[in-house]
Tab-separated table of C-alpha atoms in Angstrom:
chain	number	residue	atom	x	y	z
A	1	UNK	CA	67.341	-0.067	-45.755
A	2	UNK	CA	63.540	0.779	-45.519
A	3	UNK	CA	61.656	-2.565	-45.757
A	4	UNK	CA	58.598	-3.101	-47.902
A	5	UNK	CA	56.626	-3.701	-44.723
A	6	UNK	CA	57.639	-0.152	-43.465
A	7	UNK	CA	56.517	1.295	-46.792
A	8	UNK	CA	53.224	-0.566	-46.659
A	9	UNK	CA	52.542	0.788	-43.267
A	10	UNK	CA	53.220	4.310	-44.224
A	11	UNK	CA	50.745	4.000	-47.126
A	12	UNK	CA	48.153	2.624	-44.645
A	13	UNK	CA	48.757	5.667	-42.304
A	14	UNK	CA	48.227	7.888	-45.184
A	15	UNK	CA	45.140	6.091	-46.549
A	16	UNK	CA	43.450	5.952	-43.236
A	17	UNK	CA	44.052	9.688	-42.681
A	18	UNK	CA	42.706	10.158	-46.187
A	19	UNK	CA	39.525	8.168	-45.496
A	20	UNK	CA	38.716	10.076	-42.229
A	21	UNK	CA	39.027	13.306	-44.092
A	22	UNK	CA	36.902	11.998	-46.967
A	23	UNK	CA	34.179	10.857	-44.362
A	24	UNK	CA	34.070	14.237	-42.731
A	25	UNK	CA	33.639	15.787	-46.227
A	26	UNK	CA	31.001	13.640	-47.128
A	27	UNK	CA	29.209	14.326	-44.087
A	28	UNK	CA	29.266	18.103	-44.814
A	29	UNK	CA	28.128	17.379	-48.320
A	30	UNK	CA	25.088	15.433	-46.901
A	31	UNK	CA	24.364	18.532	-44.814
A	32	UNK	CA	24.646	20.862	-47.551
A	33	UNK	CA	22.248	18.749	-49.805
A	34	UNK	CA	19.666	18.711	-47.114
A	35	UNK	CA	19.490	22.474	-47.068
A	36	UNK	CA	22.084	23.225	-44.416
A	37	UNK	CA	23.375	26.417	-45.586
A	38	UNK	CA	19.884	27.810	-46.313
A	39	UNK	CA	18.635	26.906	-42.969
A	40	UNK	CA	21.209	29.231	-41.428
A	41	UNK	CA	19.018	32.279	-42.620
A	42	UNK	CA	16.725	32.208	-39.518
A	43	UNK	CA	17.513	31.869	-35.710
A	44	UNK	CA	15.588	28.653	-35.084
A	45	UNK	CA	16.523	27.004	-38.496
A	46	UNK	CA	20.100	28.082	-37.776
A	47	UNK	CA	20.050	26.140	-34.463
A	48	UNK	CA	18.551	23.154	-35.766
A	49	UNK	CA	20.878	22.986	-38.958
A	50	UNK	CA	24.024	23.501	-36.851
A	51	UNK	CA	22.705	20.721	-34.544
A	52	UNK	CA	22.200	18.352	-37.210
A	53	UNK	CA	25.734	18.889	-38.514
A	54	UNK	CA	27.270	18.467	-35.199
A	55	UNK	CA	25.167	15.302	-34.743
A	56	UNK	CA	26.468	14.068	-38.093
A	57	UNK	CA	30.121	14.340	-37.248
A	58	UNK	CA	29.641	13.283	-33.734
A	59	UNK	CA	28.052	10.095	-34.916
A	60	UNK	CA	30.831	9.326	-37.390
A	61	UNK	CA	33.630	10.008	-35.014
A	62	UNK	CA	31.979	7.678	-32.490
A	63	UNK	CA	32.083	4.878	-34.955
A	64	UNK	CA	35.733	5.841	-36.146
A	65	UNK	CA	36.969	5.510	-32.735
A	66	UNK	CA	35.288	2.270	-32.429
A	67	UNK	CA	37.253	1.222	-35.538
A	68	UNK	CA	40.480	2.682	-33.995
A	69	UNK	CA	40.340	0.226	-31.064
A	70	UNK	CA	38.892	-2.643	-32.908
A	71	UNK	CA	42.206	-4.290	-33.147
A	72	UNK	CA	41.935	-4.324	-36.940
A	73	UNK	CA	45.502	-6.001	-37.904
A	74	UNK	CA	46.303	-3.765	-40.935
A	75	UNK	CA	45.870	-0.580	-38.667
A	76	UNK	CA	47.646	-2.149	-35.651
A	77	UNK	CA	50.479	-2.904	-37.718
A	78	UNK	CA	50.606	0.567	-39.294
A	79	UNK	CA	50.152	2.638	-36.518
A	80	UNK	CA	50.846	0.750	-33.210
A	81	UNK	CA	48.223	0.362	-30.483
A	82	UNK	CA	49.587	3.106	-28.245
A	83	UNK	CA	49.503	5.713	-31.090
A	84	UNK	CA	46.170	4.464	-31.992
A	85	UNK	CA	44.867	4.956	-28.449
A	86	UNK	CA	46.059	8.445	-28.282
A	87	UNK	CA	44.280	9.238	-31.606
A	88	UNK	CA	41.174	7.317	-30.154
A	89	UNK	CA	41.454	9.587	-27.127
A	90	UNK	CA	41.308	12.634	-29.409
A	91	UNK	CA	38.584	11.483	-31.600
A	92	UNK	CA	36.549	10.450	-28.625
A	93	UNK	CA	36.706	13.794	-26.852
A	94	UNK	CA	35.850	15.410	-30.056
A	95	UNK	CA	32.782	13.196	-30.731
A	96	UNK	CA	31.567	13.750	-27.163
A	97	UNK	CA	31.878	17.480	-27.217
A	98	UNK	CA	29.996	17.590	-30.597
A	99	UNK	CA	27.505	15.200	-29.093
A	100	UNK	CA	26.828	17.569	-26.181
A	101	UNK	CA	26.716	20.512	-28.964
A	102	UNK	CA	24.132	18.361	-30.983
A	103	UNK	CA	21.723	17.909	-28.030
A	104	UNK	CA	21.984	21.462	-26.895
A	105	UNK	CA	21.475	23.084	-30.246
A	106	UNK	CA	18.809	20.717	-31.451
A	107	UNK	CA	16.935	21.117	-28.219
A	108	UNK	CA	17.391	24.936	-28.210
A	109	UNK	CA	16.082	24.808	-31.828
A	110	UNK	CA	12.918	22.978	-30.966
A	111	UNK	CA	12.462	25.405	-28.166
A	112	UNK	CA	12.054	28.057	-30.881
A	113	UNK	CA	15.245	29.674	-29.739
A	114	UNK	CA	13.870	30.330	-26.098
A	115	UNK	CA	16.544	29.197	-23.485
A	116	UNK	CA	14.017	29.002	-20.711
A	117	UNK	CA	11.977	26.536	-22.620
A	118	UNK	CA	14.873	24.284	-23.308
A	119	UNK	CA	14.555	22.125	-20.326
A	120	UNK	CA	10.947	21.257	-20.879
A	121	UNK	CA	11.518	20.609	-24.644
A	122	UNK	CA	14.406	18.160	-23.904
A	123	UNK	CA	12.161	16.426	-21.526
A	124	UNK	CA	9.430	16.240	-24.128
A	125	UNK	CA	11.865	15.137	-27.053
A	126	UNK	CA	13.187	12.366	-24.737
A	127	UNK	CA	9.854	10.934	-23.747
A	128	UNK	CA	8.027	11.534	-27.075
A	129	UNK	CA	10.504	11.067	-29.972
A	130	UNK	CA	11.074	7.506	-31.225
A	131	UNK	CA	14.437	6.042	-29.862
A	132	UNK	CA	15.204	9.153	-27.720
A	133	UNK	CA	15.107	7.016	-24.505
A	134	UNK	CA	17.775	4.714	-25.686
A	135	UNK	CA	19.839	7.711	-27.178
A	136	UNK	CA	19.669	9.259	-23.609
A	137	UNK	CA	20.771	5.972	-22.145
A	138	UNK	CA	23.586	5.690	-24.698
A	139	UNK	CA	24.536	9.425	-23.969
A	140	UNK	CA	24.844	8.338	-20.214
A	141	UNK	CA	27.176	5.570	-21.129
A	142	UNK	CA	29.392	7.860	-23.164
A	143	UNK	CA	29.260	10.493	-20.318
A	144	UNK	CA	30.666	7.739	-17.786
A	145	UNK	CA	33.332	6.721	-20.205
A	146	UNK	CA	34.686	10.182	-20.848
A	147	UNK	CA	34.528	11.091	-17.312
A	148	UNK	CA	36.620	8.150	-16.322
A	149	UNK	CA	39.044	9.005	-19.114
A	150	UNK	CA	39.863	12.569	-17.951
A	151	UNK	CA	43.383	12.158	-16.743
A	152	UNK	CA	42.683	13.331	-13.071
A	153	UNK	CA	40.136	10.504	-12.918
A	154	UNK	CA	42.132	8.110	-14.915
A	155	UNK	CA	44.961	8.072	-12.429
A	156	UNK	CA	42.801	7.447	-9.576
A	157	UNK	CA	41.530	4.242	-11.251
A	158	UNK	CA	42.967	0.944	-11.541
A	159	UNK	CA	43.910	-0.127	-15.024
A	160	UNK	CA	41.698	-3.202	-14.930
A	161	UNK	CA	38.659	-0.929	-13.594
A	162	UNK	CA	39.163	1.903	-16.398
A	163	UNK	CA	39.444	-0.866	-19.070
A	164	UNK	CA	36.013	-2.529	-17.942
A	165	UNK	CA	34.242	0.898	-17.758
A	166	UNK	CA	35.810	1.758	-21.092
A	167	UNK	CA	33.764	-1.090	-22.787
A	168	UNK	CA	30.725	0.817	-22.297
A	169	UNK	CA	31.494	3.096	-25.441
A	170	UNK	CA	30.155	0.121	-27.354
A	171	UNK	CA	26.832	-0.050	-25.439
A	172	UNK	CA	26.598	3.678	-25.969
A	173	UNK	CA	27.223	3.595	-29.692
A	174	UNK	CA	24.579	0.815	-30.130
A	175	UNK	CA	21.766	2.684	-27.871
A	176	UNK	CA	22.258	5.680	-30.055
A	177	UNK	CA	21.397	3.639	-33.445
A	178	UNK	CA	17.774	3.487	-33.408
A	179	UNK	CA	17.541	7.461	-32.612
A	180	UNK	CA	19.766	8.068	-35.592
A	181	UNK	CA	18.023	5.944	-37.851
A	182	UNK	CA	14.431	7.017	-36.838
A	183	UNK	CA	14.936	10.829	-36.698
A	184	UNK	CA	18.124	11.672	-38.573
A	185	UNK	CA	17.007	12.893	-42.093
A	186	UNK	CA	20.548	13.186	-43.411
A	187	UNK	CA	21.193	9.554	-42.502
A	188	UNK	CA	18.598	7.739	-44.622
A	189	UNK	CA	17.463	10.531	-47.058
A	190	UNK	CA	18.930	8.898	-50.170
A	191	UNK	CA	20.395	5.627	-51.144
A	192	UNK	CA	23.968	6.889	-51.016
A	193	UNK	CA	23.430	8.172	-47.451
A	194	UNK	CA	21.886	5.030	-46.416
A	195	UNK	CA	24.658	2.756	-47.870
A	196	UNK	CA	27.048	5.131	-46.225
A	197	UNK	CA	25.694	4.925	-42.779
A	198	UNK	CA	24.819	1.349	-42.769
A	199	UNK	CA	28.258	0.482	-44.106
A	200	UNK	CA	29.889	2.362	-41.435
A	201	UNK	CA	27.854	0.664	-38.833
A	202	UNK	CA	28.441	-2.815	-40.154
A	203	UNK	CA	32.103	-2.061	-40.559
A	204	UNK	CA	32.418	-1.068	-36.699
A	205	UNK	CA	30.386	-3.799	-35.514
A	206	UNK	CA	31.803	-6.488	-37.681
A	207	UNK	CA	35.312	-5.342	-36.747
A	208	UNK	CA	34.620	-5.805	-33.030
A	209	UNK	CA	33.068	-8.979	-33.344
A	210	UNK	CA	35.838	-10.393	-35.592
A	211	UNK	CA	38.911	-9.083	-33.947
A	212	UNK	CA	37.906	-8.164	-30.446
A	213	UNK	CA	35.892	-11.402	-29.879
A	214	UNK	CA	36.253	-14.147	-32.351
A	215	UNK	CA	39.847	-13.971	-33.342
A	216	UNK	CA	41.291	-13.984	-29.637
A	217	UNK	CA	38.928	-16.950	-28.763
A	218	UNK	CA	39.930	-19.035	-31.815
A	219	UNK	CA	43.688	-18.134	-31.278
A	220	UNK	CA	43.405	-18.935	-27.553
A	221	UNK	CA	41.721	-22.377	-28.265
A	222	UNK	CA	44.107	-23.191	-31.232
A	223	UNK	CA	47.240	-22.702	-29.380
A	224	UNK	CA	45.970	-23.680	-25.885
A	225	UNK	CA	48.587	-21.518	-23.824
A	226	UNK	CA	49.389	-22.957	-20.275
A	227	UNK	CA	51.580	-21.601	-17.485
A	228	UNK	CA	54.823	-23.880	-16.910
A	229	UNK	CA	56.681	-21.679	-14.542
A	230	UNK	CA	56.800	-18.352	-12.647
A	231	UNK	CA	60.117	-17.389	-12.012
A	232	UNK	CA	61.160	-14.357	-9.600
A	233	UNK	CA	63.344	-11.932	-11.612
A	234	UNK	CA	63.938	-9.102	-8.949
A	235	UNK	CA	62.284	-7.042	-6.300
A	236	UNK	CA	58.411	-7.274	-7.393
A	237	UNK	CA	59.147	-8.613	-10.717
A	238	UNK	CA	58.813	-12.116	-11.851
A	239	UNK	CA	58.460	-14.040	-15.294
A	240	UNK	CA	55.801	-16.292	-16.436
A	241	UNK	CA	56.658	-19.052	-18.924
A	242	UNK	CA	53.947	-20.586	-21.161
A	243	UNK	CA	53.775	-23.478	-23.694
A	244	UNK	CA	51.167	-24.452	-26.012
A	245	UNK	CA	50.212	-26.103	-29.238
A	246	UNK	CA	51.725	-25.091	-32.595
A	247	UNK	CA	53.193	-21.982	-31.383
A	248	UNK	CA	55.484	-21.835	-34.254
A	249	UNK	CA	52.339	-20.903	-36.177
A	250	UNK	CA	51.344	-17.991	-33.889
A	251	UNK	CA	52.102	-14.603	-35.600
A	252	UNK	CA	54.180	-13.085	-33.008
A	253	UNK	CA	57.578	-11.309	-33.029
A	254	UNK	CA	60.116	-10.108	-30.441
A	255	UNK	CA	59.223	-6.871	-29.222
A	256	UNK	CA	55.364	-7.287	-29.200
A	257	UNK	CA	52.852	-7.548	-26.577
A	258	UNK	CA	49.614	-9.375	-26.048
A	259	UNK	CA	46.723	-8.848	-23.593
A	260	UNK	CA	46.338	-11.747	-21.198
A	261	UNK	CA	43.765	-13.240	-19.106
A	262	UNK	CA	44.350	-16.198	-16.796
A	263	UNK	CA	40.932	-17.847	-15.842
A	264	UNK	CA	40.472	-18.914	-12.360
A	265	UNK	CA	42.365	-16.130	-10.590
A	266	UNK	CA	40.331	-13.032	-9.172
A	267	UNK	CA	39.538	-10.395	-11.851
A	268	UNK	CA	40.612	-12.695	-14.598
A	269	UNK	CA	37.881	-11.321	-17.049
A	270	UNK	CA	40.013	-7.954	-16.940
A	271	UNK	CA	42.759	-8.292	-19.454
A	272	UNK	CA	46.307	-6.827	-18.876
A	273	UNK	CA	48.931	-5.902	-21.558
A	274	UNK	CA	52.465	-7.637	-21.070
A	275	UNK	CA	55.352	-7.593	-23.527
A	276	UNK	CA	57.295	-10.765	-24.498
A	277	UNK	CA	60.468	-10.696	-22.658
A	278	UNK	CA	62.135	-13.508	-24.820
A	279	UNK	CA	62.113	-13.849	-28.588
A	280	UNK	CA	59.516	-16.499	-29.561
A	281	UNK	CA	61.072	-19.643	-30.505
A	282	UNK	CA	57.989	-21.796	-31.622
A	283	UNK	CA	58.219	-23.730	-28.157
A	284	UNK	CA	57.799	-21.202	-25.411
A	285	UNK	CA	56.579	-17.734	-24.585
A	286	UNK	CA	57.727	-15.602	-21.867
A	287	UNK	CA	56.245	-12.414	-20.156
A	288	UNK	CA	57.738	-10.474	-17.384
A	289	UNK	CA	55.449	-8.797	-14.880
A	290	UNK	CA	56.178	-5.824	-12.517
A	291	UNK	CA	53.685	-5.763	-9.417
A	292	UNK	CA	51.904	-2.457	-9.717
A	293	UNK	CA	48.340	-3.380	-9.223
A	294	UNK	CA	45.971	-6.005	-7.990
A	295	UNK	CA	45.908	-7.610	-11.570
A	296	UNK	CA	49.717	-7.920	-11.946
A	297	UNK	CA	50.367	-8.889	-8.203
A	298	UNK	CA	47.840	-11.755	-8.351
A	299	UNK	CA	49.709	-13.335	-11.254
A	300	UNK	CA	52.636	-14.237	-8.795
A	301	UNK	CA	50.523	-16.925	-7.301
A	302	UNK	CA	49.381	-18.645	-10.636
A	303	UNK	CA	50.075	-22.199	-10.712
A	304	UNK	CA	51.788	-24.234	-13.395
A	305	UNK	CA	49.054	-25.798	-15.733
A	306	UNK	CA	46.717	-22.610	-15.681
A	307	UNK	CA	44.999	-21.636	-18.783
A	308	UNK	CA	45.930	-18.355	-20.545
A	309	UNK	CA	43.399	-16.429	-22.815
A	310	UNK	CA	45.110	-13.933	-25.062
A	311	UNK	CA	44.413	-11.176	-27.442
A	312	UNK	CA	47.181	-9.907	-29.917
A	313	UNK	CA	49.997	-9.927	-30.600
A	314	UNK	CA	50.168	-6.000	-30.924
A	315	UNK	CA	52.673	-3.367	-31.185
A	316	UNK	CA	55.073	-1.851	-33.712
A	317	UNK	CA	58.272	-2.174	-31.548
A	318	UNK	CA	59.435	-4.892	-33.926
A	319	UNK	CA	61.666	-5.668	-37.033
A	320	UNK	CA	58.792	-4.252	-39.049
A	321	UNK	CA	59.415	-0.937	-38.081
A	322	UNK	CA	63.072	-0.919	-38.760
A	323	UNK	CA	64.470	1.321	-41.576
A	324	UNK	CA	68.329	1.126	-40.682
A	325	UNK	CA	71.066	-1.447	-40.271
A	326	UNK	CA	72.068	-0.071	-36.970
A	327	UNK	CA	69.829	-0.144	-33.838
A	328	UNK	CA	69.799	1.609	-30.655
A	329	UNK	CA	67.762	0.207	-27.905
A	330	UNK	CA	66.627	2.467	-24.936
A	331	UNK	CA	64.963	1.076	-21.906
A	332	UNK	CA	64.143	1.874	-18.256
A	333	UNK	CA	63.219	-0.380	-15.457
A	334	UNK	CA	60.718	-3.087	-16.673
A	335	UNK	CA	60.450	-1.327	-19.987
A	336	UNK	CA	63.663	-3.479	-20.844
A	337	UNK	CA	61.459	-6.607	-21.473
A	338	UNK	CA	60.469	-6.099	-25.129
A	339	UNK	CA	64.025	-4.550	-25.682
A	340	UNK	CA	65.596	-7.626	-24.234
A	341	UNK	CA	63.520	-9.731	-26.765
A	342	UNK	CA	64.551	-7.405	-29.752
A	343	UNK	CA	68.161	-7.794	-28.768
A	344	UNK	CA	67.820	-11.449	-28.983
A	345	UNK	CA	65.292	-11.641	-32.113
A	346	UNK	CA	66.443	-8.889	-34.423
A	347	UNK	CA	69.214	-9.665	-37.146
A	348	UNK	CA	72.308	-7.559	-36.730
A	349	UNK	CA	76.246	-7.833	-36.961
A	350	UNK	CA	78.520	-7.565	-34.036
A	351	UNK	CA	78.743	-3.725	-32.878
A	352	UNK	CA	75.420	-2.874	-35.040
A	353	UNK	CA	73.262	-2.802	-31.842
A	354	UNK	CA	73.587	-0.838	-28.548
A	355	UNK	CA	71.423	-1.082	-25.547
A	356	UNK	CA	71.151	1.836	-23.106
A	357	UNK	CA	69.635	0.495	-19.896
A	358	UNK	CA	68.461	2.890	-16.931
A	359	UNK	CA	67.692	1.079	-13.689
A	360	UNK	CA	67.461	2.194	-10.009
A	361	UNK	CA	69.108	-0.609	-8.072
A	362	UNK	CA	69.498	-4.180	-9.969
A	363	UNK	CA	69.243	-4.533	-13.827
A	364	UNK	CA	66.799	-7.133	-14.960
A	365	UNK	CA	68.198	-10.014	-17.178
A	366	UNK	CA	71.832	-9.182	-16.418
A	367	UNK	CA	73.151	-12.478	-17.321
A	368	UNK	CA	70.865	-12.944	-20.174
A	369	UNK	CA	71.834	-9.746	-21.719
A	370	UNK	CA	75.572	-10.469	-20.838
A	371	UNK	CA	75.134	-13.679	-22.552
A	372	UNK	CA	73.529	-12.029	-25.906
A	373	UNK	CA	76.448	-9.582	-25.738
A	374	UNK	CA	78.951	-12.359	-25.751
A	375	UNK	CA	77.182	-14.260	-28.682
A	376	UNK	CA	76.141	-11.577	-30.899
A	377	UNK	CA	78.284	-8.378	-30.039
A	378	UNK	CA	75.537	-6.356	-28.315
A	379	UNK	CA	76.863	-3.185	-26.783
A	380	UNK	CA	75.493	-2.488	-23.447
A	381	UNK	CA	75.665	0.883	-21.735
A	382	UNK	CA	74.124	0.857	-18.194
A	383	UNK	CA	72.667	3.794	-16.178
A	384	UNK	CA	72.133	2.742	-12.658
A	385	UNK	CA	70.796	4.754	-9.979
A	386	UNK	CA	68.209	7.746	-9.703
A	387	UNK	CA	67.840	10.322	-12.570
A	388	UNK	CA	70.482	13.023	-12.172
A	389	UNK	CA	67.761	15.765	-12.544
A	390	UNK	CA	64.057	15.866	-12.929
A	391	UNK	CA	64.463	16.804	-16.671
A	392	UNK	CA	67.261	14.464	-17.535
A	393	UNK	CA	66.698	10.686	-18.485
A	394	UNK	CA	70.024	9.770	-17.618
A	395	UNK	CA	71.575	8.893	-14.184
A	396	UNK	CA	74.485	10.777	-12.388
A	397	UNK	CA	76.730	7.973	-13.971
A	398	UNK	CA	76.580	9.874	-17.425
A	399	UNK	CA	78.455	12.903	-16.159
A	400	UNK	CA	77.374	16.566	-16.435
A	401	UNK	CA	77.068	17.321	-19.892
A	402	UNK	CA	73.478	17.780	-21.306
A	403	UNK	CA	71.615	14.892	-22.376
A	404	UNK	CA	72.030	15.589	-26.146
A	405	UNK	CA	75.701	15.745	-25.838
A	406	UNK	CA	75.688	12.687	-23.784
A	407	UNK	CA	73.741	10.813	-26.175
A	408	UNK	CA	75.730	11.706	-29.102
A	409	UNK	CA	79.021	11.104	-27.307
A	410	UNK	CA	77.952	7.331	-26.716
A	411	UNK	CA	76.331	7.110	-30.093
A	412	UNK	CA	77.932	9.748	-32.540
A	413	UNK	CA	76.219	8.192	-35.558
A	414	UNK	CA	72.954	8.420	-33.981
A	415	UNK	CA	71.148	9.379	-37.357
A	416	UNK	CA	72.206	6.033	-38.894
A	417	UNK	CA	70.186	4.120	-36.319
A	418	UNK	CA	66.571	3.074	-35.606
A	419	UNK	CA	66.054	3.913	-32.142
A	420	UNK	CA	63.630	1.547	-30.108
A	421	UNK	CA	62.343	3.288	-26.642
A	422	UNK	CA	60.312	1.601	-23.876
A	423	UNK	CA	59.997	3.107	-20.356
A	424	UNK	CA	57.801	5.114	-18.297
A	425	UNK	CA	55.825	7.706	-20.324
A	426	UNK	CA	57.598	10.764	-18.931
A	427	UNK	CA	60.906	9.234	-19.153
A	428	UNK	CA	60.338	8.052	-22.650
A	429	UNK	CA	59.077	11.465	-23.701
A	430	UNK	CA	62.573	12.854	-22.407
A	431	UNK	CA	64.432	10.457	-24.584
A	432	UNK	CA	62.236	11.286	-27.610
A	433	UNK	CA	63.132	14.995	-27.180
A	434	UNK	CA	66.727	14.321	-26.803
A	435	UNK	CA	67.019	11.942	-29.692
A	436	UNK	CA	65.256	14.412	-32.128
A	437	UNK	CA	67.261	17.354	-30.820
A	438	UNK	CA	70.378	15.227	-31.512
A	439	UNK	CA	69.361	14.992	-35.290
A	440	UNK	CA	67.429	11.559	-35.327
A	441	UNK	CA	64.843	11.596	-38.081
A	442	UNK	CA	61.445	11.267	-36.453
A	443	UNK	CA	60.593	8.170	-38.648
A	444	UNK	CA	63.660	6.114	-37.163
A	445	UNK	CA	62.128	6.891	-33.684
A	446	UNK	CA	59.882	3.836	-32.307
A	447	UNK	CA	58.191	4.008	-28.910
A	448	UNK	CA	55.872	1.780	-27.049
A	449	UNK	CA	54.057	3.080	-24.005
A	450	UNK	CA	51.234	1.608	-21.994
A	451	UNK	CA	49.991	4.851	-20.393
A	452	UNK	CA	46.860	4.985	-22.230
């Protein structure tokens, strides 16, 4: 049952990986053409040559990570924003490390290989070479972004603060451009290299302007989303109902999320991602929010009539990723929100969809899920209470068998299902390990996490 969309997405993933490796190969060829290997024969020239190579790769990867998070629709659909975010993190740290190596190697080379002369040489290069002051400012922005992206620091920051600081990567990339164009011999040394670099810069800048700025503003204006009601759903959880113009033309599916801003409330300029908790019907959208920070907490007081500015929709937790007739939904806590929308929005016959829902005290959407079960034949397996052990994703309600055996006992034909998972990252990782151990093919497992 693999759909045309799923095959197309697989092709996009393969093509984008091939494009990345082709880009890196092209950079090596540029370096070789400028005598990169020959320069390795002397100590000073070897430092400069290696520094040029690390600078080339660092610059390209910096632009690649911008493209990764530019919300390009074809990449978003193929990879999913959470996977792109993890790859973006890997590429970003690699680019930063290579940038530091570039600065150190080139400065050491200009200091004629003398470490003691390196600090003074760095000062002279910064002040005397064209574009270097701007490059230093750009590097400072990137240092700030990387420092706040280290997991220990990331855990101490509110999502809204981290998101705002992370935007400085664009400023850092922009400030580095003059230095690269004025002093990088491999960048403009030939027509081919000039076209390559200008094309890569234009693609990154254009993608950000089109998909991070223009499209969200146009879509928000076109649909004119406004709050109609704020409804409590449970302890610290509430739903926001919205309506707008021509919602039937909004390209949003059950299981997707959008990033939301509500002008007029404190901190409204900082966007927050929230999944749809009901399948879109062309008349109304609904998101369900758990109070976990200042941004989500302030939403409870939002008034009917308040405007919403959105980016998206995003996410692969949709019918697009589906490859099998049978579906298993596995959710925990407020992670049930996109799964509840999928249970309503996906096509399936009675008995073809199963929901495993873990919650501590009271389940969200109990009446709604029971209604879907009655109308459409959804099978619901509840897991109330705390986890039975730290390593298990089941509660004591599941008994004493291993997670794998419990899962196969409940869903014996697991390998014939697509499995959609949403919940806290560590819990979702445990579900993933169990499902793969139980024989589920990896391409039939679809996860959505917001722990970026």
